PDB file of C-alpha atoms in Angstrom:
ATOM      1  CA  UNK A 925     172.320  68.637  92.089  1.00  0.00           C
ATOM      2  CA  UNK A 926     171.054  70.673  89.095  1.00  0.00           C
ATOM      3  CA  UNK A 927     167.827  68.765  88.956  1.00  0.00           C
ATOM      4  CA  UNK A 928     167.367  69.240  92.780  1.00  0.00           C
ATOM      5  CA  UNK A 929     168.034  72.869  92.500  1.00  0.00           C
ATOM      6  CA  UNK A 930     165.495  73.297  89.793  1.00  0.00           C
ATOM      7  CA  UNK A 931     162.765  71.351  91.590  1.00  0.00           C
ATOM      8  CA  UNK A 932     163.333  73.494  94.652  1.00  0.00           C
ATOM      9  CA  UNK A 933     163.271  76.651  92.694  1.00  0.00           C
ATOM     10  CA  UNK A 934     160.085  75.622  90.965  1.00  0.00           C
ATOM     11  CA  UNK A 935     158.326  74.724  94.360  1.00  0.00           C
ATOM     12  CA  UNK A 936     159.410  78.063  95.745  1.00  0.00           C
ATOM     13  CA  UNK A 937     157.932  79.938  92.739  1.00  0.00           C
ATOM     14  CA  UNK A 938     154.579  77.848  93.098  1.00  0.00           C
ATOM     15  CA  UNK A 939     154.421  78.671  96.771  1.00  0.00           C
ATOM     16  CA  UNK A 940     154.923  82.349  96.007  1.00  0.00           C
ATOM     17  CA  UNK A 941     152.142  82.358  93.440  1.00  0.00           C
ATOM     18  CA  UNK A 942     149.727  80.606  95.882  1.00  0.00           C
ATOM     19  CA  UNK A 943     150.522  83.032  98.598  1.00  0.00           C
ATOM     20  CA  UNK A 944     150.079  86.022  96.301  1.00  0.00           C
ATOM     21  CA  UNK A 945     146.666  84.575  94.950  1.00  0.00           C
ATOM     22  CA  UNK A 946     145.466  83.774  98.401  1.00  0.00           C
ATOM     23  CA  UNK A 947     146.452  87.426  99.484  1.00  0.00           C
ATOM     24  CA  UNK A 948     144.633  88.905  96.707  1.00  0.00           C
ATOM     25  CA  UNK A 949     141.340  86.968  97.497  1.00  0.00           C
ATOM     26  CA  UNK A 950     141.551  88.170 101.001  1.00  0.00           C
ATOM     27  CA  UNK A 951     141.941  91.740  99.768  1.00  0.00           C
ATOM     28  CA  UNK A 952     138.887  91.419  97.470  1.00  0.00           C
ATOM     29  CA  UNK A 953     136.871  89.918 100.267  1.00  0.00           C
ATOM     30  CA  UNK A 954     137.860  92.571 102.676  1.00  0.00           C
ATOM     31  CA  UNK A 955     136.973  95.172 100.013  1.00  0.00           C
ATOM     32  CA  UNK A 956     133.641  93.648  99.421  1.00  0.00           C
ATOM     33  CA  UNK A 957     132.881  93.586 103.175  1.00  0.00           C
ATOM     34  CA  UNK A 958     133.842  97.166 103.589  1.00  0.00           C
ATOM     35  CA  UNK A 959     131.529  98.290 100.629  1.00  0.00           C
ATOM     36  CA  UNK A 960     128.702  96.245 102.086  1.00  0.00           C
ATOM     37  CA  UNK A 961     129.361  97.797 105.581  1.00  0.00           C
ATOM     38  CA  UNK A 962     129.275 101.261 103.891  1.00  0.00           C
ATOM     39  CA  UNK A 963     126.000 100.518 102.203  1.00  0.00           C
ATOM     40  CA  UNK A 964     124.465  99.103 105.315  1.00  0.00           C
ATOM     41  CA  UNK A 965     125.500 102.332 107.232  1.00  0.00           C
ATOM     42  CA  UNK A 966     124.290 104.511 104.546  1.00  0.00           C
ATOM     43  CA  UNK A 967     120.802 102.857 104.526  1.00  0.00           C
ATOM     44  CA  UNK A 968     120.661 103.022 108.323  1.00  0.00           C
ATOM     45  CA  UNK A 969     121.586 106.766 108.279  1.00  0.00           C
ATOM     46  CA  UNK A 970     118.929 107.481 105.700  1.00  0.00           C
ATOM     47  CA  UNK A 971     116.324 105.817 107.770  1.00  0.00           C
ATOM     48  CA  UNK A 972     117.429 107.591 110.887  1.00  0.00           C
ATOM     49  CA  UNK A 973     117.281 110.784 109.129  1.00  0.00           C
ATOM     50  CA  UNK A 974     113.802 110.120 107.922  1.00  0.00           C
ATOM     51  CA  UNK A 975     112.648 109.131 111.380  1.00  0.00           C
ATOM     52  CA  UNK A 976     114.384 112.158 112.873  1.00  0.00           C
ATOM     53  CA  UNK A 977     112.483 114.392 110.338  1.00  0.00           C
ATOM     54  CA  UNK A 978     109.264 112.868 111.354  1.00  0.00           C
ATOM     55  CA  UNK A 979     109.939 113.116 115.004  1.00  0.00           C
ATOM     56  CA  UNK A 980     111.093 116.772 114.656  1.00  0.00           C
ATOM     57  CA  UNK A 981     107.733 117.687 112.938  1.00  0.00           C
ATOM     58  CA  UNK A 982     105.679 116.173 115.802  1.00  0.00           C
ATOM     59  CA  UNK A 983     108.170 117.254 118.431  1.00  0.00           C
ATOM     60  CA  UNK A 984     107.602 120.745 117.303  1.00  0.00           C
ATOM     61  CA  UNK A 985     103.986 120.422 118.369  1.00  0.00           C
ATOM     62  CA  UNK A 986     104.712 118.065 121.437  1.00  0.00           C
ATOM     63  CA  UNK A 987     108.063 117.863 123.078  1.00  0.00           C
ATOM     64  CA  UNK A 988     107.106 114.494 124.642  1.00  0.00           C
ATOM     65  CA  UNK A 989     106.526 112.744 121.421  1.00  0.00           C
ATOM     66  CA  UNK A 990     109.674 110.735 121.982  1.00  0.00           C
ATOM     67  CA  UNK A 991     107.913 109.071 125.005  1.00  0.00           C
ATOM     68  CA  UNK A 992     104.774 108.204 123.037  1.00  0.00           C
ATOM     69  CA  UNK A 993     104.126 104.371 123.093  1.00  0.00           C
ATOM     70  CA  UNK A 994     104.160 102.468 119.862  1.00  0.00           C
ATOM     71  CA  UNK A 995     100.345 101.629 120.079  1.00  0.00           C
ATOM     72  CA  UNK A 996      99.507 105.453 120.196  1.00  0.00           C
ATOM     73  CA  UNK A 997     101.688 106.267 117.130  1.00  0.00           C
ATOM     74  CA  UNK A 998     100.365 103.445 115.214  1.00  0.00           C
ATOM     75  CA  UNK A 999      96.721 104.436 116.157  1.00  0.00           C
ATOM     76  CA  UNK A1000      97.497 107.973 115.070  1.00  0.00           C
ATOM     77  CA  UNK A1001      99.038 107.001 111.758  1.00  0.00           C
ATOM     78  CA  UNK A1002      96.516 104.216 110.944  1.00  0.00           C
ATOM     79  CA  UNK A1003      93.625 106.708 111.496  1.00  0.00           C
ATOM     80  CA  UNK A1004      95.166 109.124 109.067  1.00  0.00           C
ATOM     81  CA  UNK A1005      95.851 106.466 106.510  1.00  0.00           C
ATOM     82  CA  UNK A1006      92.288 105.069 106.819  1.00  0.00           C
ATOM     83  CA  UNK A1007      90.634 108.441 106.562  1.00  0.00           C
ATOM     84  CA  UNK A1008      92.570 109.094 103.326  1.00  0.00           C
ATOM     85  CA  UNK A1009      91.652 105.564 102.085  1.00  0.00           C
ATOM     86  CA  UNK A1010      87.890 105.979 102.687  1.00  0.00           C
ATOM     87  CA  UNK A1011      88.054 109.486 101.282  1.00  0.00           C
ATOM     88  CA  UNK A1012      89.469 107.863  97.947  1.00  0.00           C
ATOM     89  CA  UNK A1013      86.743 105.222  98.080  1.00  0.00           C
ATOM     90  CA  UNK A1014      84.104 107.858  98.557  1.00  0.00           C
ATOM     91  CA  UNK A1015      85.246 109.717  95.570  1.00  0.00           C
ATOM     92  CA  UNK A1016      85.186 106.465  93.475  1.00  0.00           C
ATOM     93  CA  UNK A1017      81.703 105.543  94.852  1.00  0.00           C
ATOM     94  CA  UNK A1018      80.406 109.135  94.037  1.00  0.00           C
ATOM     95  CA  UNK A1019      81.749 108.933  90.477  1.00  0.00           C
ATOM     96  CA  UNK A1020      80.048 105.537  90.067  1.00  0.00           C
ATOM     97  CA  UNK A1021      76.735 106.577  91.325  1.00  0.00           C
ATOM     98  CA  UNK A1022      77.073 109.723  89.239  1.00  0.00           C
ATOM     99  CA  UNK A1023      77.537 107.548  86.240  1.00  0.00           C
ATOM    100  CA  UNK A1024      74.598 105.294  87.124  1.00  0.00           C
ATOM    101  CA  UNK A1025      72.252 108.394  87.392  1.00  0.00           C
ATOM    102  CA  UNK A1026      73.478 109.636  84.088  1.00  0.00           C
ATOM    103  CA  UNK A1027      72.827 106.229  82.404  1.00  0.00           C
ATOM    104  CA  UNK A1028      69.548 106.099  83.898  1.00  0.00           C
ATOM    105  CA  UNK A1029      68.585 109.476  82.580  1.00  0.00           C
ATOM    106  CA  UNK A1030      70.102 108.947  79.186  1.00  0.00           C
ATOM    107  CA  UNK A1031      69.357 105.284  78.542  1.00  0.00           C
ATOM    108  CA  UNK A1032      66.410 103.083  79.074  1.00  0.00           C
ATOM    109  CA  UNK A1033      68.518  99.971  79.768  1.00  0.00           C
ATOM    110  CA  UNK A1034      69.180 100.679  83.406  1.00  0.00           C
ATOM    111  CA  UNK A1035      66.410 100.837  85.845  1.00  0.00           C
ATOM    112  CA  UNK A1036      65.813 103.061  89.035  1.00  0.00           C
ATOM    113  CA  UNK A1037      66.060 100.111  91.185  1.00  0.00           C
ATOM    114  CA  UNK A1038      69.628  99.437  90.187  1.00  0.00           C
ATOM    115  CA  UNK A1039      70.772 102.683  91.724  1.00  0.00           C
ATOM    116  CA  UNK A1040      68.420 101.860  94.727  1.00  0.00           C
ATOM    117  CA  UNK A1041      70.476  98.807  95.470  1.00  0.00           C
ATOM    118  CA  UNK A1042      73.715 100.821  95.610  1.00  0.00           C
ATOM    119  CA  UNK A1043      72.510 103.517  97.934  1.00  0.00           C
ATOM    120  CA  UNK A1044      73.228 101.437 101.199  1.00  0.00           C
ATOM    121  CA  UNK A1045      76.659 100.719 100.080  1.00  0.00           C
ATOM    122  CA  UNK A1046      77.141 104.321  99.474  1.00  0.00           C
ATOM    123  CA  UNK A1047      75.915 105.350 102.649  1.00  0.00           C
ATOM    124  CA  UNK A1048      78.155 102.761 104.412  1.00  0.00           C
ATOM    125  CA  UNK A1049      81.187 104.473 102.723  1.00  0.00           C
ATOM    126  CA  UNK A1050      80.174 107.755 103.988  1.00  0.00           C
ATOM    127  CA  UNK A1051      79.765 106.625 107.369  1.00  0.00           C
ATOM    128  CA  UNK A1052      83.099 104.972 107.600  1.00  0.00           C
ATOM    129  CA  UNK A1053      84.856 108.020 106.255  1.00  0.00           C
ATOM    130  CA  UNK A1054      83.187 110.388 108.815  1.00  0.00           C
ATOM    131  CA  UNK A1055      84.136 107.954 111.708  1.00  0.00           C
ATOM    132  CA  UNK A1056      87.901 107.636 110.678  1.00  0.00           C
ATOM    133  CA  UNK A1057      88.132 111.307 109.826  1.00  0.00           C
ATOM    134  CA  UNK A1058      86.717 112.154 113.429  1.00  0.00           C
ATOM    135  CA  UNK A1059      89.029 109.579 115.045  1.00  0.00           C
ATOM    136  CA  UNK A1060      92.029 110.951 113.245  1.00  0.00           C
ATOM    137  CA  UNK A1061      91.206 114.685 114.386  1.00  0.00           C
ATOM    138  CA  UNK A1062      90.662 113.570 117.983  1.00  0.00           C
ATOM    139  CA  UNK A1063      94.080 111.811 118.124  1.00  0.00           C
ATOM    140  CA  UNK A1064      95.649 114.625 116.460  1.00  0.00           C
ATOM    141  CA  UNK A1065      94.443 117.325 118.785  1.00  0.00           C
ATOM    142  CA  UNK A1066      95.237 115.115 121.814  1.00  0.00           C
ATOM    143  CA  UNK A1067      98.816 114.276 120.653  1.00  0.00           C
ATOM    144  CA  UNK A1068      99.572 118.074 120.936  1.00  0.00           C
ATOM    145  CA  UNK A1069      99.303 118.063 124.681  1.00  0.00           C
ATOM    146  CA  UNK A1070      99.479 114.497 126.085  1.00  0.00           C
ATOM    147  CA  UNK A1071     102.507 113.515 128.063  1.00  0.00           C
ATOM    148  CA  UNK A1072     103.590 109.859 128.450  1.00  0.00           C
ATOM    149  CA  UNK A1073     106.954 110.720 130.203  1.00  0.00           C
ATOM    150  CA  UNK A1074     105.907 110.998 133.877  1.00  0.00           C
ATOM    151  CA  UNK A1075     103.269 108.373 133.990  1.00  0.00           C
ATOM    152  CA  UNK A1076     101.416 106.008 131.800  1.00  0.00           C
ATOM    153  CA  UNK A1077      98.495 108.264 130.821  1.00  0.00           C
ATOM    154  CA  UNK A1078      95.112 106.649 130.256  1.00  0.00           C
ATOM    155  CA  UNK A1079      93.553 109.484 128.078  1.00  0.00           C
ATOM    156  CA  UNK A1080      89.967 109.750 126.968  1.00  0.00           C
ATOM    157  CA  UNK A1081      90.822 108.655 123.492  1.00  0.00           C
ATOM    158  CA  UNK A1082      92.788 105.673 124.646  1.00  0.00           C
ATOM    159  CA  UNK A1083      90.036 104.647 126.955  1.00  0.00           C
ATOM    160  CA  UNK A1084      87.445 105.027 124.432  1.00  0.00           C
ATOM    161  CA  UNK A1085      89.595 103.067 121.920  1.00  0.00           C
ATOM    162  CA  UNK A1086      90.201 100.304 124.341  1.00  0.00           C
ATOM    163  CA  UNK A1087      86.464  99.808 125.027  1.00  0.00           C
ATOM    164  CA  UNK A1088      85.661  99.837 121.430  1.00  0.00           C
ATOM    165  CA  UNK A1089      88.363  97.162 120.666  1.00  0.00           C
ATOM    166  CA  UNK A1090      87.392  94.866 123.532  1.00  0.00           C
ATOM    167  CA  UNK A1091      83.846  94.771 122.296  1.00  0.00           C
ATOM    168  CA  UNK A1092      84.900  95.182 118.595  1.00  0.00           C
ATOM    169  CA  UNK A1093      84.394  91.451 117.589  1.00  0.00           C
ATOM    170  CA  UNK A1094      80.807  91.949 118.459  1.00  0.00           C
ATOM    171  CA  UNK A1095      80.329  94.839 116.218  1.00  0.00           C
ATOM    172  CA  UNK A1096      82.380  93.046 113.398  1.00  0.00           C
ATOM    173  CA  UNK A1097      80.250  89.881 113.546  1.00  0.00           C
ATOM    174  CA  UNK A1098      76.963  91.765 113.558  1.00  0.00           C
ATOM    175  CA  UNK A1099      77.980  94.110 110.819  1.00  0.00           C
ATOM    176  CA  UNK A1100      79.268  91.356 108.653  1.00  0.00           C
ATOM    177  CA  UNK A1101      75.911  89.466 109.178  1.00  0.00           C
ATOM    178  CA  UNK A1102      74.012  92.625 108.244  1.00  0.00           C
ATOM    179  CA  UNK A1103      76.227  92.825 105.028  1.00  0.00           C
ATOM    180  CA  UNK A1104      75.637  89.307 104.157  1.00  0.00           C
ATOM    181  CA  UNK A1105      71.939  89.796 104.452  1.00  0.00           C
ATOM    182  CA  UNK A1106      71.934  92.941 102.422  1.00  0.00           C
ATOM    183  CA  UNK A1107      73.911  91.401  99.568  1.00  0.00           C
ATOM    184  CA  UNK A1108      71.800  88.296  99.655  1.00  0.00           C
ATOM    185  CA  UNK A1109      68.514  90.252  99.523  1.00  0.00           C
ATOM    186  CA  UNK A1110      69.978  92.240  96.669  1.00  0.00           C
ATOM    187  CA  UNK A1111      70.642  88.855  94.812  1.00  0.00           C
ATOM    188  CA  UNK A1112      67.060  87.785  95.602  1.00  0.00           C
ATOM    189  CA  UNK A1113      65.435  90.877  94.240  1.00  0.00           C
ATOM    190  CA  UNK A1114      67.724  90.848  91.326  1.00  0.00           C
ATOM    191  CA  UNK A1115      66.707  87.198  90.403  1.00  0.00           C
ATOM    192  CA  UNK A1116      62.890  88.029  90.950  1.00  0.00           C
ATOM    193  CA  UNK A1117      62.836  91.282  88.913  1.00  0.00           C
ATOM    194  CA  UNK A1118      64.831  89.268  86.206  1.00  0.00           C
ATOM    195  CA  UNK A1119      62.335  86.617  86.088  1.00  0.00           C
ATOM    196  CA  UNK A1120      59.530  89.172  86.114  1.00  0.00           C
ATOM    197  CA  UNK A1121      61.035  91.060  83.220  1.00  0.00           C
ATOM    198  CA  UNK A1122      62.839  88.171  81.080  1.00  0.00           C
ATOM    199  CA  UNK A1123      61.050  84.766  82.259  1.00  0.00           C
ATOM    200  CA  UNK A1124      62.619  82.969  79.235  1.00  0.00           C
ATOM    201  CA  UNK A1125      65.961  84.422  79.908  1.00  0.00           C
ATOM    202  CA  UNK A1126      66.029  83.848  83.779  1.00  0.00           C
ATOM    203  CA  UNK A1127      69.055  81.498  83.585  1.00  0.00           C
ATOM    204  CA  UNK A1128      71.048  84.444  82.058  1.00  0.00           C
ATOM    205  CA  UNK A1129      70.905  86.567  85.317  1.00  0.00           C
ATOM    206  CA  UNK A1130      74.642  86.432  85.630  1.00  0.00           C
ATOM    207  CA  UNK A1131      75.286  87.420  81.862  1.00  0.00           C
ATOM    208  CA  UNK A1132      73.877  90.402  79.895  1.00  0.00           C
ATOM    209  CA  UNK A1133      70.378  89.803  78.719  1.00  0.00           C
ATOM    210  CA  UNK A1134      70.560  89.631  74.968  1.00  0.00           C
ATOM    211  CA  UNK A1135      67.196  91.460  74.405  1.00  0.00           C
ATOM    212  CA  UNK A1136      67.968  95.160  74.607  1.00  0.00           C
ATOM    213  CA  UNK A1137      71.588  94.213  75.535  1.00  0.00           C
ATOM    214  CA  UNK A1138      70.604  94.565  79.317  1.00  0.00           C
ATOM    215  CA  UNK A1139      73.643  94.475  81.421  1.00  0.00           C
ATOM    216  CA  UNK A1140      71.780  95.724  84.717  1.00  0.00           C
ATOM    217  CA  UNK A1141      71.358  92.170  86.223  1.00  0.00           C
ATOM    218  CA  UNK A1142      74.587  90.965  85.580  1.00  0.00           C
ATOM    219  CA  UNK A1143      76.242  93.979  87.095  1.00  0.00           C
ATOM    220  CA  UNK A1144      74.099  93.715  90.136  1.00  0.00           C
ATOM    221  CA  UNK A1145      74.778  89.855  90.364  1.00  0.00           C
ATOM    222  CA  UNK A1146      78.538  90.172  90.225  1.00  0.00           C
ATOM    223  CA  UNK A1147      78.757  93.059  92.415  1.00  0.00           C
ATOM    224  CA  UNK A1148      76.848  91.241  95.098  1.00  0.00           C
ATOM    225  CA  UNK A1149      78.869  88.017  94.854  1.00  0.00           C
ATOM    226  CA  UNK A1150      82.079  90.009  94.973  1.00  0.00           C
ATOM    227  CA  UNK A1151      80.966  91.846  97.941  1.00  0.00           C
ATOM    228  CA  UNK A1152      80.076  88.820 100.084  1.00  0.00           C
ATOM    229  CA  UNK A1153      83.582  87.373  99.358  1.00  0.00           C
ATOM    230  CA  UNK A1154      85.222  90.634 100.223  1.00  0.00           C
ATOM    231  CA  UNK A1155      83.219  91.046 103.219  1.00  0.00           C
ATOM    232  CA  UNK A1156      84.243  87.672 104.549  1.00  0.00           C
ATOM    233  CA  UNK A1157      87.949  88.510 103.992  1.00  0.00           C
ATOM    234  CA  UNK A1158      87.497  91.849 105.735  1.00  0.00           C
ATOM    235  CA  UNK A1159      85.820  90.309 108.695  1.00  0.00           C
ATOM    236  CA  UNK A1160      88.641  87.675 109.162  1.00  0.00           C
ATOM    237  CA  UNK A1161      91.207  90.567 108.996  1.00  0.00           C
ATOM    238  CA  UNK A1162      89.344  92.807 111.312  1.00  0.00           C
ATOM    239  CA  UNK A1163      88.888  90.097 113.877  1.00  0.00           C
ATOM    240  CA  UNK A1164      92.710  89.437 113.955  1.00  0.00           C
ATOM    241  CA  UNK A1165      93.576  93.256 113.891  1.00  0.00           C
ATOM    242  CA  UNK A1166      91.224  93.999 116.584  1.00  0.00           C
ATOM    243  CA  UNK A1167      92.888  91.251 118.886  1.00  0.00           C
ATOM    244  CA  UNK A1168      96.348  92.585 118.144  1.00  0.00           C
ATOM    245  CA  UNK A1169      95.417  96.248 118.740  1.00  0.00           C
ATOM    246  CA  UNK A1170      93.908  95.927 122.118  1.00  0.00           C
ATOM    247  CA  UNK A1171      96.667  93.472 123.111  1.00  0.00           C
ATOM    248  CA  UNK A1172      99.306  96.132 122.509  1.00  0.00           C
ATOM    249  CA  UNK A1173      97.464  98.397 124.768  1.00  0.00           C
ATOM    250  CA  UNK A1174      97.207  95.981 127.678  1.00  0.00           C
ATOM    251  CA  UNK A1175     100.997  95.062 127.339  1.00  0.00           C
ATOM    252  CA  UNK A1176     101.957  98.651 127.579  1.00  0.00           C
ATOM    253  CA  UNK A1177      99.762  99.577 130.696  1.00  0.00           C
ATOM    254  CA  UNK A1178     100.099  96.011 132.374  1.00  0.00           C
ATOM    255  CA  UNK A1179      96.806  96.517 134.048  1.00  0.00           C
ATOM    256  CA  UNK A1180      93.224  96.329 133.106  1.00  0.00           C
ATOM    257  CA  UNK A1181      91.693  99.765 131.981  1.00  0.00           C
ATOM    258  CA  UNK A1182      88.226  98.724 132.606  1.00  0.00           C
ATOM    259  CA  UNK A1183      86.768  96.507 135.435  1.00  0.00           C
ATOM    260  CA  UNK A1184      85.379  93.164 134.598  1.00  0.00           C
ATOM    261  CA  UNK A1185      81.837  94.091 135.730  1.00  0.00           C
ATOM    262  CA  UNK A1186      81.813  97.108 133.555  1.00  0.00           C
ATOM    263  CA  UNK A1187      83.152  95.021 130.612  1.00  0.00           C
ATOM    264  CA  UNK A1188      80.343  92.570 131.004  1.00  0.00           C
ATOM    265  CA  UNK A1189      77.795  95.235 130.899  1.00  0.00           C
ATOM    266  CA  UNK A1190      79.476  96.945 127.931  1.00  0.00           C
ATOM    267  CA  UNK A1191      79.270  93.635 125.966  1.00  0.00           C
ATOM    268  CA  UNK A1192      75.554  93.064 126.755  1.00  0.00           C
ATOM    269  CA  UNK A1193      74.753  96.649 125.846  1.00  0.00           C
ATOM    270  CA  UNK A1194      76.657  96.328 122.457  1.00  0.00           C
ATOM    271  CA  UNK A1195      75.080  93.001 121.723  1.00  0.00           C
ATOM    272  CA  UNK A1196      71.451  94.538 122.313  1.00  0.00           C
ATOM    273  CA  UNK A1197      72.326  97.499 120.384  1.00  0.00           C
ATOM    274  CA  UNK A1198      73.662  95.599 117.375  1.00  0.00           C
ATOM    275  CA  UNK A1199      70.683  93.221 117.444  1.00  0.00           C
ATOM    276  CA  UNK A1200      68.073  96.273 117.327  1.00  0.00           C
ATOM    277  CA  UNK A1201      70.296  97.803 114.395  1.00  0.00           C
ATOM    278  CA  UNK A1202      70.338  94.502 112.596  1.00  0.00           C
ATOM    279  CA  UNK A1203      66.606  93.810 112.837  1.00  0.00           C
ATOM    280  CA  UNK A1204      65.559  97.364 112.070  1.00  0.00           C
ATOM    281  CA  UNK A1205      67.675  97.499 108.927  1.00  0.00           C
ATOM    282  CA  UNK A1206      66.642  93.869 107.955  1.00  0.00           C
ATOM    283  CA  UNK A1207      63.051  94.535 108.358  1.00  0.00           C
ATOM    284  CA  UNK A1208      63.238  97.739 106.219  1.00  0.00           C
ATOM    285  CA  UNK A1209      65.265  95.972 103.554  1.00  0.00           C
ATOM    286  CA  UNK A1210      62.469  93.294 103.470  1.00  0.00           C
ATOM    287  CA  UNK A1211      59.733  95.826 103.188  1.00  0.00           C
ATOM    288  CA  UNK A1212      61.514  97.569 100.488  1.00  0.00           C
ATOM    289  CA  UNK A1213      62.133  94.206  98.640  1.00  0.00           C
ATOM    290  CA  UNK A1214      58.241  93.392  98.919  1.00  0.00           C
ATOM    291  CA  UNK A1215      57.318  96.772  97.482  1.00  0.00           C
ATOM    292  CA  UNK A1216      59.864  96.348  94.660  1.00  0.00           C
ATOM    293  CA  UNK A1217      58.518  92.699  93.700  1.00  0.00           C
ATOM    294  CA  UNK A1218      54.902  94.126  94.016  1.00  0.00           C
ATOM    295  CA  UNK A1219      55.517  96.982  91.795  1.00  0.00           C
ATOM    296  CA  UNK A1220      56.923  94.671  89.175  1.00  0.00           C
ATOM    297  CA  UNK A1221      54.149  92.262  89.431  1.00  0.00           C
ATOM    298  CA  UNK A1222      51.628  95.044  88.962  1.00  0.00           C
ATOM    299  CA  UNK A1223      53.603  96.436  85.994  1.00  0.00           C
ATOM    300  CA  UNK A1224      53.784  92.880  84.432  1.00  0.00           C
ATOM    301  CA  UNK A1225      50.057  92.400  84.845  1.00  0.00           C
ATOM    302  CA  UNK A1226      49.331  95.869  83.218  1.00  0.00           C
ATOM    303  CA  UNK A1227      51.300  95.016  80.280  1.00  0.00           C
ATOM    304  CA  UNK A1228      49.324  91.833  79.847  1.00  0.00           C
ATOM    305  CA  UNK A1229      45.800  93.664  80.092  1.00  0.00           C
ATOM    306  CA  UNK A1230      46.962  96.268  77.599  1.00  0.00           C
ATOM    307  CA  UNK A1231      48.203  93.729  75.178  1.00  0.00           C
ATOM    308  CA  UNK A1232      44.920  91.704  75.537  1.00  0.00           C
TER     309      UNK A1232
END
């Protein structure tokens, strides 16, 4: 009997320990879950406060901001971000061109044609900065008065944006082709000039020429190669982004903003315009390349005659 009572008492104590340990684990789990819930609620509250602050700023200007479609808000924000980005790139490009000018003036290593090859890129950066800045200002001014509450308004900026996006792939492809042509011509001129000046070091066009420690050809070579690769990546991203953006507009309105006949004419007009721009710029660049090659050939012949 004593042995039986001892075993029963031991089993009872073990059961109590198990129940107590199980209960403590449940309490720990509940406390962890409550902490996680509090953290999630705090995060959601923070994001809601941030969104409320942003909406209040715009709502102070336009009381119908809460009814703005997502695509309109994104276009407004993206135009601001892109104008800032291209403004920073313009500042960097200005600093680089200023450095080239100083090096050309102070050092005989760099030549004037090196800076000439960077002028088209600098002009492109200025143009893109102006385009995005004007777009942002137009959307910002329109956002003060537009009302999406009563009806799905098709504003002037929205219609203009939709038309440009529908023909955007045409502009992207032609401008990419123009960029490829520009950088390939730059490489061609770089190689021809390098051969004219250093015929025995022509294979070192992608490395600094050891004579006079000339880095000019290597700098232009690697800038051109990198620019071709970057242009290809930008082209692919622009085509995908262009499709996503005009799809958002179509999904919001659920009807075609532009008639099919008008869209066909718009695409033809865009193609003709881009062809004229491409041929005009390409012919101008070919003429400049021809003049540069002629200049260096004449310079080389003059040196030979003088030495003779």
